[in-house]
């Protein structure tokens, strides 16, 4: 590198810009879909195809990205993903048909998924134990900042001619800046303090490094050797419980809750998107400050417990004050609809009636504020019922009683707590733990394997949401998410170890010593263990 003092700021920029690109690409469709619907006359299925193509590309990257990361290296994988992203942005910015739009979204989804895996692994390997938690969590902070940035640009470009082309094209900016930062960083741990070069001194003596590990394959993730089966259980458990708690689907009711407490028109759009987005940023920044002090395990336990309480609170409130849940095939995905923009009626333009006089009731409807998933497809509920804007109040109602106003505010508080709990718990810490628990030679494939389950369970939870509401009702659905969070809390308590302050080599030894990854007591800190650098060649 030539300038070791630049390692931390450059790693921070790689992590932040990678997350910024990820969040921007996920949420940019919020402002682009409505003008695209007008310009291309998109049907319901075509809108769903355009939105879902990003998830499809991301799922594909999670299936093959691990091999690319392990075979070609983390740095090359990130640079390659940025090239794919530039190609996708070019396809989207110049698209003249739906096919080019879908192709561009597929490329963008593949790129951000591959980059997200490679960034977390790359940064975790380059920096020491004391900085790893902050710098890897910085990626999640970049994601939330990217979502906010997309909302701001969507609003600024909403009235511009061909504004959606500019929205898609701006995604290339953080990717280019990240590529510039990578040029000044080493290719990988071989050029820095690789864990295999650090050998603990026991009683002042020097021990030789152990024999090289055999070449690993994906099947090794399910073998008892080196407790790989236990590591895989921890990784899969975290990503699956992260989705089964229903975080994306719960946030799809943000607009209904905001309107219920009296925020209507353009102000509710700002609160539902920017307001909740700001809460996510603040909670993620809080996690960055605590992850290396309180520890990964403590943040996961606290976040999951708060999620269980808050989502159950929303379910209990909805028993007393029912919330509208009218689905529509024209529904825009979570965080992919930013209403209240100039000229927006709050209805999809393909079905909007002739424009009536502008009033506070029809000027705009709020948007959901998350970007992790898409709305379920049509088909749930009564197929003969007319299509309604998704998750919007059915009709104007007289002013509610004071006790109902109080319950609406309670639901809003629960929603804020839920968002915050996810953003300092499951949100950043899951990916930090995944980047730490696997051996270096299989880390890329293992991370990608768990990530594929993350995208698949995301899709499963989204597609089953409306059917679940139709079967057991909205309140019981939220309570079921609360029960799942309780189960996740038990899983974390029993199986997820504390890894703060430990090198990657020490974490590897921690898992090898334990048949199951139990962690009830305090861990030995690496601060008191002396290390010396030896030449690997000298061991031969």
mmCIF file of C-alpha atoms in Angstrom, residues 192-392:
data_model
loop_
_atom_site.group_PDB
_atom_site.id
_atom_site.type_symbol
_atom_site.label_atom_id
_atom_site.label_comp_id
_atom_site.label_asym_id
_atom_site.label_seq_id
_atom_site.Cartn_x
_atom_site.Cartn_y
_atom_site.Cartn_z
ATOM 1 C CA UNK A 192 -1.624 -7.287 5.285
ATOM 2 C CA UNK A 193 -1.508 -9.024 8.646
ATOM 3 C CA UNK A 194 -3.023 -12.341 7.637
ATOM 4 C CA UNK A 195 -4.314 -14.387 10.561
ATOM 5 C CA UNK A 196 -2.025 -17.287 9.653
ATOM 6 C CA UNK A 197 1.003 -14.998 10.108
ATOM 7 C CA UNK A 198 0.024 -14.131 13.713
ATOM 8 C CA UNK A 199 0.928 -16.809 16.229
ATOM 9 C CA UNK A 200 0.164 -16.360 19.951
ATOM 10 C CA UNK A 201 3.111 -16.637 22.323
ATOM 11 C CA UNK A 202 2.456 -19.070 25.139
ATOM 12 C CA UNK A 203 4.856 -18.418 27.993
ATOM 13 C CA UNK A 204 7.180 -16.408 25.779
ATOM 14 C CA UNK A 205 7.779 -19.284 23.377
ATOM 15 C CA UNK A 206 7.065 -19.334 19.684
ATOM 16 C CA UNK A 207 4.788 -21.949 18.191
ATOM 17 C CA UNK A 208 4.837 -22.919 14.583
ATOM 18 C CA UNK A 209 1.801 -22.563 12.397
ATOM 19 C CA UNK A 210 -0.226 -25.675 11.882
ATOM 20 C CA UNK A 211 -0.464 -27.591 8.636
ATOM 21 C CA UNK A 212 -2.305 -25.988 5.754
ATOM 22 C CA UNK A 213 -5.955 -26.811 5.552
ATOM 23 C CA UNK A 214 -7.213 -28.974 2.705
ATOM 24 C CA UNK A 215 -9.054 -27.304 -0.113
ATOM 25 C CA UNK A 216 -12.628 -26.665 0.952
ATOM 26 C CA UNK A 217 -15.863 -27.150 -0.952
ATOM 27 C CA UNK A 218 -19.419 -26.051 -0.291
ATOM 28 C CA UNK A 219 -20.210 -29.509 1.144
ATOM 29 C CA UNK A 220 -17.780 -28.804 3.968
ATOM 30 C CA UNK A 221 -20.336 -26.386 5.413
ATOM 31 C CA UNK A 222 -22.361 -29.416 6.571
ATOM 32 C CA UNK A 223 -19.516 -31.522 7.965
ATOM 33 C CA UNK A 224 -18.492 -31.924 11.582
ATOM 34 C CA UNK A 225 -14.840 -31.104 10.826
ATOM 35 C CA UNK A 226 -13.823 -27.832 12.520
ATOM 36 C CA UNK A 227 -17.460 -27.491 13.647
ATOM 37 C CA UNK A 228 -18.457 -26.253 10.201
ATOM 38 C CA UNK A 229 -21.939 -27.597 10.805
ATOM 39 C CA UNK A 230 -22.280 -25.430 13.910
ATOM 40 C CA UNK A 231 -21.027 -22.342 12.067
ATOM 41 C CA UNK A 232 -23.515 -22.924 9.255
ATOM 42 C CA UNK A 233 -26.325 -23.315 11.793
ATOM 43 C CA UNK A 234 -25.409 -19.940 13.304
ATOM 44 C CA UNK A 235 -25.224 -18.231 9.899
ATOM 45 C CA UNK A 236 -28.455 -19.687 8.535
ATOM 46 C CA UNK A 237 -30.297 -19.102 11.788
ATOM 47 C CA UNK A 238 -29.413 -15.408 11.830
ATOM 48 C CA UNK A 239 -30.398 -14.685 8.218
ATOM 49 C CA UNK A 240 -33.631 -16.705 8.403
ATOM 50 C CA UNK A 241 -34.827 -15.228 11.701
ATOM 51 C CA UNK A 242 -33.903 -11.795 10.357
ATOM 52 C CA UNK A 243 -36.558 -12.241 7.666
ATOM 53 C CA UNK A 244 -39.137 -14.341 9.560
ATOM 54 C CA UNK A 245 -39.625 -11.547 12.082
ATOM 55 C CA UNK A 246 -41.490 -9.823 9.227
ATOM 56 C CA UNK A 247 -39.550 -6.566 9.298
ATOM 57 C CA UNK A 248 -40.169 -5.611 5.637
ATOM 58 C CA UNK A 249 -43.855 -6.527 5.802
ATOM 59 C CA UNK A 250 -44.491 -4.704 9.057
ATOM 60 C CA UNK A 251 -43.034 -1.552 7.554
ATOM 61 C CA UNK A 252 -45.438 -1.846 4.643
ATOM 62 C CA UNK A 253 -48.064 -0.576 7.102
ATOM 63 C CA UNK A 254 -46.072 2.545 7.927
ATOM 64 C CA UNK A 255 -48.252 4.721 5.709
ATOM 65 C CA UNK A 256 -51.458 3.470 7.322
ATOM 66 C CA UNK A 257 -50.104 4.153 10.811
ATOM 67 C CA UNK A 258 -48.882 7.627 9.861
ATOM 68 C CA UNK A 259 -52.252 8.581 8.416
ATOM 69 C CA UNK A 260 -54.030 7.107 11.413
ATOM 70 C CA UNK A 261 -52.281 9.533 13.775
ATOM 71 C CA UNK A 262 -53.290 12.464 11.576
ATOM 72 C CA UNK A 263 -50.376 13.087 9.189
ATOM 73 C CA UNK A 264 -51.893 13.421 5.724
ATOM 74 C CA UNK A 265 -50.960 14.716 2.317
ATOM 75 C CA UNK A 266 -47.387 15.617 1.500
ATOM 76 C CA UNK A 267 -46.294 15.752 5.154
ATOM 77 C CA UNK A 268 -47.074 12.078 5.661
ATOM 78 C CA UNK A 269 -44.946 11.142 2.660
ATOM 79 C CA UNK A 270 -42.008 12.970 4.195
ATOM 80 C CA UNK A 271 -42.556 11.361 7.592
ATOM 81 C CA UNK A 272 -43.084 7.857 6.240
ATOM 82 C CA UNK A 273 -39.986 7.865 4.050
ATOM 83 C CA UNK A 274 -37.471 10.407 5.328
ATOM 84 C CA UNK A 275 -38.629 10.208 8.958
ATOM 85 C CA UNK A 276 -38.375 6.449 9.307
ATOM 86 C CA UNK A 277 -35.237 6.475 7.177
ATOM 87 C CA UNK A 278 -33.648 8.950 9.594
ATOM 88 C CA UNK A 279 -34.597 6.669 12.500
ATOM 89 C CA UNK A 280 -32.853 3.782 10.745
ATOM 90 C CA UNK A 281 -29.719 5.870 10.185
ATOM 91 C CA UNK A 282 -29.571 6.985 13.825
ATOM 92 C CA UNK A 283 -30.105 3.438 15.096
ATOM 93 C CA UNK A 284 -27.404 2.086 12.777
ATOM 94 C CA UNK A 285 -24.971 4.771 13.934
ATOM 95 C CA UNK A 286 -25.782 3.758 17.505
ATOM 96 C CA UNK A 287 -24.939 0.159 16.620
ATOM 97 C CA UNK A 288 -21.606 1.297 15.177
ATOM 98 C CA UNK A 289 -20.720 2.930 18.482
ATOM 99 C CA UNK A 290 -21.762 -0.072 20.591
ATOM 100 C CA UNK A 291 -20.826 -3.099 18.520
ATOM 101 C CA UNK A 292 -17.214 -3.183 19.740
ATOM 102 C CA UNK A 293 -18.149 -2.157 23.304
ATOM 103 C CA UNK A 294 -21.343 -3.988 24.173
ATOM 104 C CA UNK A 295 -20.620 -6.759 21.669
ATOM 105 C CA UNK A 296 -22.394 -8.461 18.797
ATOM 106 C CA UNK A 297 -24.339 -10.880 20.967
ATOM 107 C CA UNK A 298 -25.650 -8.166 23.292
ATOM 108 C CA UNK A 299 -26.916 -6.041 20.378
ATOM 109 C CA UNK A 300 -28.610 -9.052 18.771
ATOM 110 C CA UNK A 301 -30.318 -10.018 22.032
ATOM 111 C CA UNK A 302 -31.463 -6.481 22.818
ATOM 112 C CA UNK A 303 -32.628 -5.791 19.255
ATOM 113 C CA UNK A 304 -34.548 -9.062 18.932
ATOM 114 C CA UNK A 305 -36.241 -8.571 22.324
ATOM 115 C CA UNK A 306 -37.368 -5.056 21.389
ATOM 116 C CA UNK A 307 -38.603 -6.300 18.013
ATOM 117 C CA UNK A 308 -40.690 -8.978 19.727
ATOM 118 C CA UNK A 309 -42.263 -6.463 22.113
ATOM 119 C CA UNK A 310 -42.897 -3.743 19.527
ATOM 120 C CA UNK A 311 -44.368 -5.903 16.755
ATOM 121 C CA UNK A 312 -46.591 -7.629 19.315
ATOM 122 C CA UNK A 313 -47.658 -4.158 20.447
ATOM 123 C CA UNK A 314 -48.691 -3.267 16.894
ATOM 124 C CA UNK A 315 -50.686 -6.496 16.720
ATOM 125 C CA UNK A 316 -52.478 -5.784 19.997
ATOM 126 C CA UNK A 317 -53.269 -2.217 18.930
ATOM 127 C CA UNK A 318 -54.701 -3.453 15.633
ATOM 128 C CA UNK A 319 -57.152 -5.635 17.606
ATOM 129 C CA UNK A 320 -58.673 -2.484 19.085
ATOM 130 C CA UNK A 321 -58.195 -0.202 16.063
ATOM 131 C CA UNK A 322 -58.315 -2.215 12.819
ATOM 132 C CA UNK A 323 -55.979 -1.005 10.092
ATOM 133 C CA UNK A 324 -56.886 -1.189 6.415
ATOM 134 C CA UNK A 325 -55.182 -3.962 4.483
ATOM 135 C CA UNK A 326 -56.632 -3.727 1.002
ATOM 136 C CA UNK A 327 -54.131 -5.292 -1.392
ATOM 137 C CA UNK A 328 -53.822 -4.338 -5.010
ATOM 138 C CA UNK A 329 -51.993 -5.720 -8.006
ATOM 139 C CA UNK A 330 -50.933 -2.141 -8.646
ATOM 140 C CA UNK A 331 -49.224 -1.921 -5.302
ATOM 141 C CA UNK A 332 -45.723 -0.583 -5.439
ATOM 142 C CA UNK A 333 -43.058 -2.461 -3.448
ATOM 143 C CA UNK A 334 -41.991 -1.503 0.023
ATOM 144 C CA UNK A 335 -39.965 1.697 -0.124
ATOM 145 C CA UNK A 336 -40.619 1.875 -3.822
ATOM 146 C CA UNK A 337 -43.378 4.388 -3.749
ATOM 147 C CA UNK A 338 -42.779 7.972 -2.781
ATOM 148 C CA UNK A 339 -46.033 9.805 -3.095
ATOM 149 C CA UNK A 340 -46.707 13.429 -2.394
ATOM 150 C CA UNK A 341 -44.508 14.401 -5.313
ATOM 151 C CA UNK A 342 -45.454 17.215 -7.686
ATOM 152 C CA UNK A 343 -48.393 16.059 -9.764
ATOM 153 C CA UNK A 344 -48.846 12.780 -7.881
ATOM 154 C CA UNK A 345 -52.425 11.899 -7.027
ATOM 155 C CA UNK A 346 -51.467 9.043 -4.765
ATOM 156 C CA UNK A 347 -52.978 6.555 -7.242
ATOM 157 C CA UNK A 348 -51.100 4.564 -9.865
ATOM 158 C CA UNK A 349 -51.350 6.627 -12.997
ATOM 159 C CA UNK A 350 -52.542 3.764 -15.150
ATOM 160 C CA UNK A 351 -55.772 3.617 -13.163
ATOM 161 C CA UNK A 352 -56.054 7.175 -11.957
ATOM 162 C CA UNK A 353 -59.305 8.927 -12.881
ATOM 163 C CA UNK A 354 -59.371 12.299 -14.613
ATOM 164 C CA UNK A 355 -57.661 14.784 -12.328
ATOM 165 C CA UNK A 356 -60.092 16.349 -9.867
ATOM 166 C CA UNK A 357 -59.450 19.629 -8.087
ATOM 167 C CA UNK A 358 -56.479 19.277 -5.807
ATOM 168 C CA UNK A 359 -57.432 18.783 -2.177
ATOM 169 C CA UNK A 360 -55.641 17.650 0.915
ATOM 170 C CA UNK A 361 -57.260 14.241 0.527
ATOM 171 C CA UNK A 362 -56.021 13.475 -2.982
ATOM 172 C CA UNK A 363 -52.749 15.307 -3.102
ATOM 173 C CA UNK A 364 -50.605 12.430 -1.933
ATOM 174 C CA UNK A 365 -50.437 9.276 0.069
ATOM 175 C CA UNK A 366 -47.461 8.205 2.144
ATOM 176 C CA UNK A 367 -45.039 5.550 1.198
ATOM 177 C CA UNK A 368 -43.607 2.612 2.989
ATOM 178 C CA UNK A 369 -40.107 3.311 4.078
ATOM 179 C CA UNK A 370 -38.161 0.115 3.831
ATOM 180 C CA UNK A 371 -36.263 -1.247 0.905
ATOM 181 C CA UNK A 372 -35.645 -4.859 1.712
ATOM 182 C CA UNK A 373 -38.469 -6.538 -0.176
ATOM 183 C CA UNK A 374 -41.250 -6.294 -2.705
ATOM 184 C CA UNK A 375 -44.998 -6.362 -2.373
ATOM 185 C CA UNK A 376 -46.690 -9.707 -2.901
ATOM 186 C CA UNK A 377 -48.185 -10.408 -6.325
ATOM 187 C CA UNK A 378 -51.897 -10.256 -7.081
ATOM 188 C CA UNK A 379 -54.210 -13.060 -6.339
ATOM 189 C CA UNK A 380 -54.694 -12.834 -2.605
ATOM 190 C CA UNK A 381 -58.132 -12.027 -1.263
ATOM 191 C CA UNK A 382 -61.265 -11.619 -3.344
ATOM 192 C CA UNK A 383 -60.328 -11.697 -7.048
ATOM 193 C CA UNK A 384 -63.528 -9.889 -7.972
ATOM 194 C CA UNK A 385 -62.942 -6.958 -5.662
ATOM 195 C CA UNK A 386 -61.868 -3.728 -7.314
ATOM 196 C CA UNK A 387 -58.220 -2.837 -7.078
ATOM 197 C CA UNK A 388 -57.397 -0.358 -4.347
ATOM 198 C CA UNK A 389 -54.170 1.432 -3.552
ATOM 199 C CA UNK A 390 -52.311 -0.909 -1.293
ATOM 200 C CA UNK A 391 -52.382 -0.400 2.448
ATOM 201 C CA UNK A 392 -54.340 2.822 2.296
#
